[in-house]
Coordinates of C-alpha atoms in Angstrom, one line a residue:
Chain O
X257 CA 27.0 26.5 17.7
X258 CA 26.7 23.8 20.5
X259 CA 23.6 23.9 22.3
X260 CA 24.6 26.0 25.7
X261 CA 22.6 23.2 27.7
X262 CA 23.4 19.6 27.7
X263 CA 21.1 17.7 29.4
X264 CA 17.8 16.2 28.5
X265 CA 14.9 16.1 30.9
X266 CA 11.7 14.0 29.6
X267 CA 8.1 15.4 28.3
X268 CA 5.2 14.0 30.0
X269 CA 2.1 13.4 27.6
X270 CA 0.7 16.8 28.4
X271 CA 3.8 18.3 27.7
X272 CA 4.1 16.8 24.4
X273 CA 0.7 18.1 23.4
X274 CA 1.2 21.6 25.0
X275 CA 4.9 21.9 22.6
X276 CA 3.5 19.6 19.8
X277 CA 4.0 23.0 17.3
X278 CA 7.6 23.1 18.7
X279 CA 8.2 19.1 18.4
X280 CA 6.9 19.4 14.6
X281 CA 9.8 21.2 13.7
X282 CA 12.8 19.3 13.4
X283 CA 15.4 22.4 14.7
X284 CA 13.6 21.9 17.6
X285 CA 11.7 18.7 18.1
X286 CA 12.0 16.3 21.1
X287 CA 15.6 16.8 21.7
X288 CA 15.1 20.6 21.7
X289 CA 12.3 20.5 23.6
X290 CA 13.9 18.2 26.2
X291 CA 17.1 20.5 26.4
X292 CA 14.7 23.6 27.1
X293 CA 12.8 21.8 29.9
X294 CA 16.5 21.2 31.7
X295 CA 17.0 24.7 30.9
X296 CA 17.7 27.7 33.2
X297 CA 17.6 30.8 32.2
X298 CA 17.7 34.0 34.8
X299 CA 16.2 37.5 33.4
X300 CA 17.8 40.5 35.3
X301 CA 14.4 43.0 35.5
X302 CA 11.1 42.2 35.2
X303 CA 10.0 45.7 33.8
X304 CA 9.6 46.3 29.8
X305 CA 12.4 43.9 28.9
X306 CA 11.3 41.6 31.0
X307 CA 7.7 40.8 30.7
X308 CA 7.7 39.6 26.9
X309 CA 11.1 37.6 28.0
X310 CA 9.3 35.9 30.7
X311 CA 5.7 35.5 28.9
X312 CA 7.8 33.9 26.0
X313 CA 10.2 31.8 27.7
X314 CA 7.8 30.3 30.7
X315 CA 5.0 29.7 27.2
X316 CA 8.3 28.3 25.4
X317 CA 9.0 25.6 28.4
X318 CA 11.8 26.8 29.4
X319 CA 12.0 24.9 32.8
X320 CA 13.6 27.1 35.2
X321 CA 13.5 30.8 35.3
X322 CA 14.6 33.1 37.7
X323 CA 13.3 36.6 38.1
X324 CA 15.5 39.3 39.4
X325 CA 13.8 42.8 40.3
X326 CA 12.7 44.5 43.5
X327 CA 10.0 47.4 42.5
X328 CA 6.5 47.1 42.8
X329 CA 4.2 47.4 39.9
X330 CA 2.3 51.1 39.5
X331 CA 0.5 52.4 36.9
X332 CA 2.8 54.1 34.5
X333 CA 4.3 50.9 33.6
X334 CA 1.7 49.2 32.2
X335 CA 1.4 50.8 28.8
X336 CA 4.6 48.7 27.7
X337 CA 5.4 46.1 31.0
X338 CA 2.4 43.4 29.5
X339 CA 2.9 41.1 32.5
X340 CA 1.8 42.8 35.0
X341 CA -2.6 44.3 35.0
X342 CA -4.0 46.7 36.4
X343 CA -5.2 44.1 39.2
X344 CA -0.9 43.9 40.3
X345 CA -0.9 47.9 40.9
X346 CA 1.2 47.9 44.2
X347 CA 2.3 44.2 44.0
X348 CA 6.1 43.1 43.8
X349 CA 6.8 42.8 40.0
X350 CA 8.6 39.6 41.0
X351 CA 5.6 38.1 42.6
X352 CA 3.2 39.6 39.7
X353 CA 5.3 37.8 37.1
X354 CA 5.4 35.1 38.6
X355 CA 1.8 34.5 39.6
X356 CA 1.3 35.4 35.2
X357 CA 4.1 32.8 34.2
X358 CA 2.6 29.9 36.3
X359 CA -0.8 30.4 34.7
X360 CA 0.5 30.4 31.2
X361 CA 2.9 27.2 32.3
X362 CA 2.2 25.3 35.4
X363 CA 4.7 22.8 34.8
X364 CA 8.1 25.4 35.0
X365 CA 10.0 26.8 37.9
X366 CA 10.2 30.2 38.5
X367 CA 12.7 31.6 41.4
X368 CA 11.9 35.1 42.6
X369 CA 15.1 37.3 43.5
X370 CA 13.1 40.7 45.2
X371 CA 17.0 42.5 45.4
X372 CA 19.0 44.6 43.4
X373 CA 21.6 42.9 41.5
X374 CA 24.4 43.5 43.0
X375 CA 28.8 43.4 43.4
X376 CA 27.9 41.1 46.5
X377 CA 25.2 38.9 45.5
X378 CA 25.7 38.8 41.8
X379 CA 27.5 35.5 41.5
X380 CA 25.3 33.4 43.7
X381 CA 22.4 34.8 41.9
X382 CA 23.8 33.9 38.1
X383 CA 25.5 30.9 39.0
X384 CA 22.7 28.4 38.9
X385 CA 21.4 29.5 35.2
X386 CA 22.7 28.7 32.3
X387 CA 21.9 31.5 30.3
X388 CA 21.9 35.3 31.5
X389 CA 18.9 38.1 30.3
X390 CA 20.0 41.5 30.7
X391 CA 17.0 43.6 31.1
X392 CA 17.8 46.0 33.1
X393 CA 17.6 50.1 33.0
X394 CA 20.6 51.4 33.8
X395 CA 23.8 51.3 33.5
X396 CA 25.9 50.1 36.3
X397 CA 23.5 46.8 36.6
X398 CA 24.6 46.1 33.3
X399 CA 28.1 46.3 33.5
X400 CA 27.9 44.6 36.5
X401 CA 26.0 41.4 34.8
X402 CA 28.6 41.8 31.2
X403 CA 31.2 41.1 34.4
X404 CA 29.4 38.7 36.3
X405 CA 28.5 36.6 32.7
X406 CA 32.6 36.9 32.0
X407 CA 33.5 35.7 35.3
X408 CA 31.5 32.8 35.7
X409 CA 31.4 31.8 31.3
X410 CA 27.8 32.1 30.8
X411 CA 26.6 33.8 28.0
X412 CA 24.7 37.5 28.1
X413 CA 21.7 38.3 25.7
X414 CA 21.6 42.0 25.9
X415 CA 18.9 44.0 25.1
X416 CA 18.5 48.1 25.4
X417 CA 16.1 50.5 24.7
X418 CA 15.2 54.0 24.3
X419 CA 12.7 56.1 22.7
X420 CA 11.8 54.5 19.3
X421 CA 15.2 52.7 19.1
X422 CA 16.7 49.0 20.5
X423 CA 20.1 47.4 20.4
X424 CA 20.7 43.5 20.9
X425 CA 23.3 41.2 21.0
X426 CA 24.7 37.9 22.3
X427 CA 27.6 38.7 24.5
X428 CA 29.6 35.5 25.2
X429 CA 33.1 35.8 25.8
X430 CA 34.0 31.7 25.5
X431 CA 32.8 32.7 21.7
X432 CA 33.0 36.4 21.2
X433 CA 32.8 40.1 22.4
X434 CA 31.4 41.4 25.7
X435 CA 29.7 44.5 26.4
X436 CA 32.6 45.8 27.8
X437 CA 34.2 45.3 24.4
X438 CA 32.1 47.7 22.5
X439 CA 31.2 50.0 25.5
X440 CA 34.6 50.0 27.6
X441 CA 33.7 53.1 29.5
X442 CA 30.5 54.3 30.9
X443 CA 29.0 57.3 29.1
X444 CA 29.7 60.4 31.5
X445 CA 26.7 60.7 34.0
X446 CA 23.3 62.6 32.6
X447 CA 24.6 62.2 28.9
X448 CA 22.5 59.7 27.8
X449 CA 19.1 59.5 29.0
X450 CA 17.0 57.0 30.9
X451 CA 13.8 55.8 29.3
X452 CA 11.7 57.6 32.4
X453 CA 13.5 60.8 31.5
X454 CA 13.1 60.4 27.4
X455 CA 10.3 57.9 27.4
X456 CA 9.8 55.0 25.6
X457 CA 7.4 53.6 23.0
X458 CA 5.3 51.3 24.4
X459 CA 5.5 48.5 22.3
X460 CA 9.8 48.5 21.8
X461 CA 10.6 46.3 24.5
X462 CA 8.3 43.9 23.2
X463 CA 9.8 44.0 20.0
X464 CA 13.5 43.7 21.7
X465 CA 13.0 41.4 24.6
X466 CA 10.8 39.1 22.0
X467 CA 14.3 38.7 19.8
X468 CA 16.1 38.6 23.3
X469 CA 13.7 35.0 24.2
X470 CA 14.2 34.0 20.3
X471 CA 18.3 34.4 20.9
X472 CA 18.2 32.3 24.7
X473 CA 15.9 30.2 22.8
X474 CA 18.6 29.5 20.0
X475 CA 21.5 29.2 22.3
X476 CA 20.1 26.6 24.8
X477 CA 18.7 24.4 21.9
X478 CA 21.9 25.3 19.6
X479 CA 20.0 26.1 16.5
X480 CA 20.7 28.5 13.7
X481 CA 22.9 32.0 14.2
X482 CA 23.1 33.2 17.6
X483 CA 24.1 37.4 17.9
X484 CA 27.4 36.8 19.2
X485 CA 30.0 38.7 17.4
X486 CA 27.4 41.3 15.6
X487 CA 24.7 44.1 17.2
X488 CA 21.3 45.2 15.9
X489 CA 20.5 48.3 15.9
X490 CA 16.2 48.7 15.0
X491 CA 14.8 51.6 14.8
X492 CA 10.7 51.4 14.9
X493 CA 9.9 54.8 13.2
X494 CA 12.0 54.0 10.1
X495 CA 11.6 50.4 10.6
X496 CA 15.2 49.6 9.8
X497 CA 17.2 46.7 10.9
X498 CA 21.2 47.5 11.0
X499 CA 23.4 44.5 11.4
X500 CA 26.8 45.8 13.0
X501 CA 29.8 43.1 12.9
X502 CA 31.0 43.6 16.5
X503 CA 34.8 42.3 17.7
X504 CA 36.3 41.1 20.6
X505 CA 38.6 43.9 21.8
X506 CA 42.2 42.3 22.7
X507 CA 42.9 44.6 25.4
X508 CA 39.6 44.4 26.9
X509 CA 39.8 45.3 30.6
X510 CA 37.5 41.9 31.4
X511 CA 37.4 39.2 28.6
X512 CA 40.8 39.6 27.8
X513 CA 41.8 38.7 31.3
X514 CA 41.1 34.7 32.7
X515 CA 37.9 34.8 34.2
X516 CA 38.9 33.7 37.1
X517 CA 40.5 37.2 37.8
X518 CA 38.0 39.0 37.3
X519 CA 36.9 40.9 39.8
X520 CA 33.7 42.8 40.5
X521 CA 33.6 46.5 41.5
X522 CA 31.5 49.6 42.8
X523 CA 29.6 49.6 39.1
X524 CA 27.6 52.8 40.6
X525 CA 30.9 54.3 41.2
X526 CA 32.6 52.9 37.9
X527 CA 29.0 55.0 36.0
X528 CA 28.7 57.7 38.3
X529 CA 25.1 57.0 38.2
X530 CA 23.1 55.0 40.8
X531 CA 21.9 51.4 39.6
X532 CA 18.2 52.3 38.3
X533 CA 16.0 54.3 36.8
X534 CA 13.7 55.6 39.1
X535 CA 13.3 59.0 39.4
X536 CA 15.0 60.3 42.5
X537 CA 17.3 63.2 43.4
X538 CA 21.1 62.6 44.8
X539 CA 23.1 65.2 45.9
X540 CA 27.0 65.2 45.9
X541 CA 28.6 64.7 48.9
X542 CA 30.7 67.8 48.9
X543 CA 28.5 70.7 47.9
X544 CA 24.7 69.7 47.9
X545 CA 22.2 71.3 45.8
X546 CA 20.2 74.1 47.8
X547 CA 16.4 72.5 47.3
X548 CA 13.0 74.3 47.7
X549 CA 9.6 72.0 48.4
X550 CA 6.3 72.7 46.1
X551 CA 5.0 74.0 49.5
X552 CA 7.7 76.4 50.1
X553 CA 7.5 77.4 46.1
X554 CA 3.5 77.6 46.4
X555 CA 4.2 80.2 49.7
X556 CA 6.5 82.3 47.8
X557 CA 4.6 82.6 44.4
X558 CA 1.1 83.2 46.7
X559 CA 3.5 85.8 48.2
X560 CA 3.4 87.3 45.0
X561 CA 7.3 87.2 45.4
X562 CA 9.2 88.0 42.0
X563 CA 10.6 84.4 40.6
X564 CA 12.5 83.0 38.0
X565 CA 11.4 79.6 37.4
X566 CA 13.6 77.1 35.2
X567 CA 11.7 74.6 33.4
X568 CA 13.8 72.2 31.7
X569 CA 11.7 69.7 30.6
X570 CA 10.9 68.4 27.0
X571 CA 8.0 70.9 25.0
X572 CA 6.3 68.0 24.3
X573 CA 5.7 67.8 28.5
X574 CA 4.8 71.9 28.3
X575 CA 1.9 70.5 27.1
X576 CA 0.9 68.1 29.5
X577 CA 1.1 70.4 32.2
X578 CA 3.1 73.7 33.3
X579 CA 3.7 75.6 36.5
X580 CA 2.7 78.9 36.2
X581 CA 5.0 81.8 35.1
X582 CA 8.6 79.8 34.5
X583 CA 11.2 80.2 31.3
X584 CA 10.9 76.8 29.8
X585 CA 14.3 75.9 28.3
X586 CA 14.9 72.0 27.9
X587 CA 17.7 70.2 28.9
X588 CA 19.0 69.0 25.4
X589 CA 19.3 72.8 24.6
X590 CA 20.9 73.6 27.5
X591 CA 23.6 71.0 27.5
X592 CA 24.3 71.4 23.7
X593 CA 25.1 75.4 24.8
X594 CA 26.9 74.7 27.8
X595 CA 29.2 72.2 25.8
X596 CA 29.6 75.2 23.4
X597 CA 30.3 77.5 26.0
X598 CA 33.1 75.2 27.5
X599 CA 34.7 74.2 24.4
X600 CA 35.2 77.6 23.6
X601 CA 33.1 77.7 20.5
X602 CA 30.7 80.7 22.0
X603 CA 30.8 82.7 24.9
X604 CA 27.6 82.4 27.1
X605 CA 25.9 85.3 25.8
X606 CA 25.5 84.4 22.3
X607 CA 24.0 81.3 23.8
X608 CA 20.2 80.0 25.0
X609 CA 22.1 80.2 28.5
X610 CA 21.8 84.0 28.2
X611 CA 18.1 83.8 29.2
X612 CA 19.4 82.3 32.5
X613 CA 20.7 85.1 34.8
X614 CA 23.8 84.7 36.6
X615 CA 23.0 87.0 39.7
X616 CA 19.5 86.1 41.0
X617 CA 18.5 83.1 42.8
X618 CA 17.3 80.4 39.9
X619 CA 14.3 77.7 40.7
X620 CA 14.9 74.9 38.1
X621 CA 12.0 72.1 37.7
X622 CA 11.9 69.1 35.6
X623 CA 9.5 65.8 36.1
X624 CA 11.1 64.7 39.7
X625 CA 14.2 66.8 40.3
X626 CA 16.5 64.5 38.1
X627 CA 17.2 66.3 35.1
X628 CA 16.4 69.9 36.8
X629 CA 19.9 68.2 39.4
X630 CA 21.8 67.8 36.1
X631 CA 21.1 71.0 34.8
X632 CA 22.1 72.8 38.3
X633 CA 25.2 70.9 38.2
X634 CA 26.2 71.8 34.2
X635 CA 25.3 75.7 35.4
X636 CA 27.5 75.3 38.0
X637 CA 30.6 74.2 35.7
X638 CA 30.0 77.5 34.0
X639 CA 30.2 79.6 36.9
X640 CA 26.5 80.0 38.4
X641 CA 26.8 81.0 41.8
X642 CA 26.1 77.1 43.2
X643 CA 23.8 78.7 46.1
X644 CA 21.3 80.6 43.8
X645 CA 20.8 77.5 41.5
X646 CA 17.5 75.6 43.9
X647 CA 16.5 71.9 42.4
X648 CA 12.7 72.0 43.1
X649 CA 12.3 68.8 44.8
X650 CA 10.1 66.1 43.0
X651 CA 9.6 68.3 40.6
X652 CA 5.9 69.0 39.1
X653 CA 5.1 65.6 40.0
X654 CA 4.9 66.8 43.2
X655 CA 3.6 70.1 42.5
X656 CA 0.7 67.7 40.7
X657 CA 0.4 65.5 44.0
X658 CA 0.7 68.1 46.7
X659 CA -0.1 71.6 45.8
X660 CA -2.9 71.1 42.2
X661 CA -4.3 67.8 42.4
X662 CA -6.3 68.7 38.8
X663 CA -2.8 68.3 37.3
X664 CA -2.1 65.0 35.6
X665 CA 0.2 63.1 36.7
X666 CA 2.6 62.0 33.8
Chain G
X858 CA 34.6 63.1 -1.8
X859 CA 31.1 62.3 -0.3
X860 CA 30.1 60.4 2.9
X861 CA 27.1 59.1 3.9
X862 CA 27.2 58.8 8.0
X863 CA 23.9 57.1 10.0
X864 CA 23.6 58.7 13.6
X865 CA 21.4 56.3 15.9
X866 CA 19.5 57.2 19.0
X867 CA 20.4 60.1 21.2
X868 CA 22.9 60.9 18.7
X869 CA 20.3 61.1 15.9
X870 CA 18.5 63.5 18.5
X871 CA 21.3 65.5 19.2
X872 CA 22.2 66.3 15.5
X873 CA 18.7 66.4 14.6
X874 CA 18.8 63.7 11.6
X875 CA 20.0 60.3 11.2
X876 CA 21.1 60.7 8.0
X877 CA 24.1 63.2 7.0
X878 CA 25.7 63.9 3.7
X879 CA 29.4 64.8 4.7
X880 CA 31.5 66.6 1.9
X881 CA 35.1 66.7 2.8
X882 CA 38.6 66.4 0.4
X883 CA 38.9 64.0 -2.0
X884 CA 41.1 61.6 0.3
X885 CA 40.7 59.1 3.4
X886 CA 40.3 59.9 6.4
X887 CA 40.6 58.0 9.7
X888 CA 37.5 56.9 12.2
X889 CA 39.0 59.6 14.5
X890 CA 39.5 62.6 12.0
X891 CA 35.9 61.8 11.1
X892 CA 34.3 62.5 14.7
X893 CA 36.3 65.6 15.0
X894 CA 34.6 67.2 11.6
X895 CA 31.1 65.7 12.8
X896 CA 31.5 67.8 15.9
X897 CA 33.2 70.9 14.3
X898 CA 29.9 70.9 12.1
X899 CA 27.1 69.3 14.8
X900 CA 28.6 70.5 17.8
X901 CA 25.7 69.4 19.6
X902 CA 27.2 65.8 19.0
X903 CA 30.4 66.9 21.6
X904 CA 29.7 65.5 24.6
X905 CA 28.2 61.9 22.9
X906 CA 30.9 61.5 20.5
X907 CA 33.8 59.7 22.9
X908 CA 31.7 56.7 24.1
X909 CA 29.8 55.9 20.5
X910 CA 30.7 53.6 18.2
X911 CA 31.2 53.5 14.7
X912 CA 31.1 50.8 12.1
X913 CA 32.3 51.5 8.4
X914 CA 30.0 49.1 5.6
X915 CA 28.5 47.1 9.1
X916 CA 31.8 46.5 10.6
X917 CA 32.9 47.9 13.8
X918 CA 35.8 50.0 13.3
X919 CA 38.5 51.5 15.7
X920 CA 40.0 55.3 16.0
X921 CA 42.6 54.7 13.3
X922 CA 40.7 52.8 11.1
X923 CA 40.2 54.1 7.5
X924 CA 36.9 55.6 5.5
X925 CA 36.6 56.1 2.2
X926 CA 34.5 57.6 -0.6
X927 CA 31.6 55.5 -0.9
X928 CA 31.5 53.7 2.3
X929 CA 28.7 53.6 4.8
X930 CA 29.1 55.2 8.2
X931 CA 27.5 54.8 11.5
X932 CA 27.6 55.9 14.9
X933 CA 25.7 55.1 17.5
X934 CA 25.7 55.5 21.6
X935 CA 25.5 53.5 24.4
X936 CA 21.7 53.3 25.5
X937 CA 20.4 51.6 28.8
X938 CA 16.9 51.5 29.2
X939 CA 14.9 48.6 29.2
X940 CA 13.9 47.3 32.9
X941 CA 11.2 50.5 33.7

């Protein structure tokens, strides 16, 4: 393919020393070198995704980078998010990246964005790069920047994790599929989970958003096989590499359309889900979710009041740490029998969902009061009485903050 | 006839292996038929099943599109994570 970047900017003597392993190789050499100093490339998220990308691309000489995130760094993102130390606990990841990028490279430009990506700012934002990194957690930021990438022709290098298993691909729509190709509707909201609810291995989005720098890398200086048109699909634990020949859908409801018309919408709206990953509870608008505080659930039990206490987390979280006296029932188990249930296939009896009673007041807990909010909301679609199903607020993070400070916090 | 199907991510999860040996009638059968006999036997893979994709032999393949004995199958979900 043609390199994505056309111009040529020239190496100073210290530059030619710093890339002399680069200039050696022909693929690359002075021209390719030259092409990635005139090079921009933006990375959307500075989180696990992000920090191999930017480590790579600002050591690689790419000249112009621009970070997009606005979280602060804390401590449970360091066992996979390498750009940031323990000294940037409390910093803006934007400005902790950057400080890290300028002392591996002096010579680059990196533009902080500290926003969400967003309908409104997207295209501004892009606009200026010439190549897009999707890093990003969630789903409505990346449709959003699979739409903004159609709409103003740049090319997309996608990478997604979860668990012990990554996806990548090159989504150019000038050359072949999008995202919205493959994936033309979001999953439906709580389905798949996020990498804070179903963790991550720590090293997987180094081995993702290393291939995510190698592919920018390839399409600025137009060497070898770029991933457009096919999908990876690794998976650490059996250390398997699937190739998947991917294709441009023809009535795709953005590439197939000229750019120029397409329009950006409500991508929180479009997924149902709110753009990141962070653990916090929403409520719908029309019938909110009765909630009880640690404080109020710490009274009550003290009390010695009988309880039934959901806990719907994962038994490999039982064993970090548990709040006394609660049925512990995870999530998976309880959506796989309340998709039973509604499909008809089993009534609820003959189901896990028997151990939950339908006429006492339920207390369900997860981590934060994410999953323990889906679970309240799949109960309700079976007919739990909606005011007996309470979403303990922050869940036993809390509980481990405010009420047992010997708990850890996970 | 005998199918081999791969299940990535939560879909591996959900059915509980990544690998499954289908045995169905000697035949084909379309991309479509094929999700509703994974779910009539993993119903756990219900609620997944509509957004994943499959690929026959590495190639992404639509609803109507045909498998056949021998051929590689796979399916796997949207995922998202990455920024966190």
């Amino acid at each position: 393919m043609q390199p994505i970047v056309d111009r040529l900017e020239d190496l100073t003597h210290e530059e030619i020393r710093r890339y002399s392993r680069h200039l050696i190789m022909p693929e690359i050499g002075m021209e390719g070198q030259r092409r990635l100093k005139a090079s921009s490339v933006l990375l959307v998220g500075t989180g696990g995704l992000g920090s191999p990308l930017a480590l790579y691309l600002a050591a690689a000489g790419v000249g112009r980078i621009g970070l997009v995130d606005y979280d602060v760094v804390d401590d449970t993102n360091l066992h996979r998010q390498i750009i940031h130390g323990h000294s940037s606990i409390g910093m803006l990841k934007v400005e902790s990246a950057r400080r890290r990028m300028l002392d591996i490279n002096p010579d680059i430009q990196v533009d902080v964005y500290n926003e969400p990506l967003t309908s409104d700012n997207a295209l501004r934002i892009l606009e200026p790069y010439d190549v897009i990194i999707d890093g990003t957690d969630n789903f409505p930021t990346r449709y959003l920047v699979n739409d903004a990438c159609v709409r103003l022709g740049k090319p997309n290098v996608y990478g997604s994790i979860l668990r012990f298993e990554g996806q990548l691909s090159v989504f150019y729509a000038k050359e072949g599929p999008c995202y919205r190709c493959m994936f033309p509707e979001p999953p439906p909201p709580g389905l798949v989970p996020s990498c804070a609810e179903a963790g991550v291995l720590g090293v997987l989005p180094g081995t993702i958003g290393t291939m995510q720098a190698t592919e920018g890398i390839k399409l600025i200086t137009g060497i070898g096989e770029p991933m457009i048109g096919r999908m990876l699909l690794y998976d650490a634990l059996e250390m398997s590499f699937t190739t998947i020949r991917i294709r441009k859908n023809p009535n795709c409801p953005v590439c197939s359309i000229p750019a120029e018309e397409v329009e950006l919408i409500d991508y929180e709206q479009f997924c149902g889900v709110p753009a990141h990953d962070r653990v916090e509870t929403r409520y719908p608008d029309d019938l909110p979710i009765p909630t009880i505080s640690v404080e109020q659930l710490k009274q009550r039990m003290d009390a010695g009041e009988d309880l039934f206490v959901l806990d719907v987390r994962n038994p490999e979280e039982w064993e970090i740490a548990v709040l006394p006296n609660t049925v512990k029932i995870p999530k998976s188990q309880i959506d796989m029998a309340a998709f039973q249930v509604a499909s008809g296939a089993q009534a609820r009896e003959q189901t896990i969902l028997a151990q939950i009673p339908t006429d006492r007041e339920v207390i369900v807990h997860c981590r934060s009061g994410v999953r323990s909010e889906n679970v309240i909301e799949t109960l309700r679609e079976l007919g739990y009485d909606p005011t007996r199903l309470i979403n303990l607020e922050g869940g036993i993070l809390d509980w481990a903050r405010r009420i047992d400070r010997t708990m850890p916090v996970y | 006839m005998r199918l081999n199907v791969l299940l990535f991510a939560t879909l591996k999860e959900r059915a509980g292996a990544g690998r499954i040996a289908l045995e169905l009638p000697a035949g084909e059968i379309t991309v479509a038929q094929l999700r509703d006999v994974l779910v009539q036997q993993y119903p756990s893979l219900g609620p997944s099943m509509p957004t994943a994709i499959c690929a026959i032999n590495h190639e992404f393949a639509g609803a109507q599109d045909v498998v056949s004995e021998g051929d590689e199958v796979a399916f796997f979900p949207p995922v998202s994570g990455g920024g966190l």
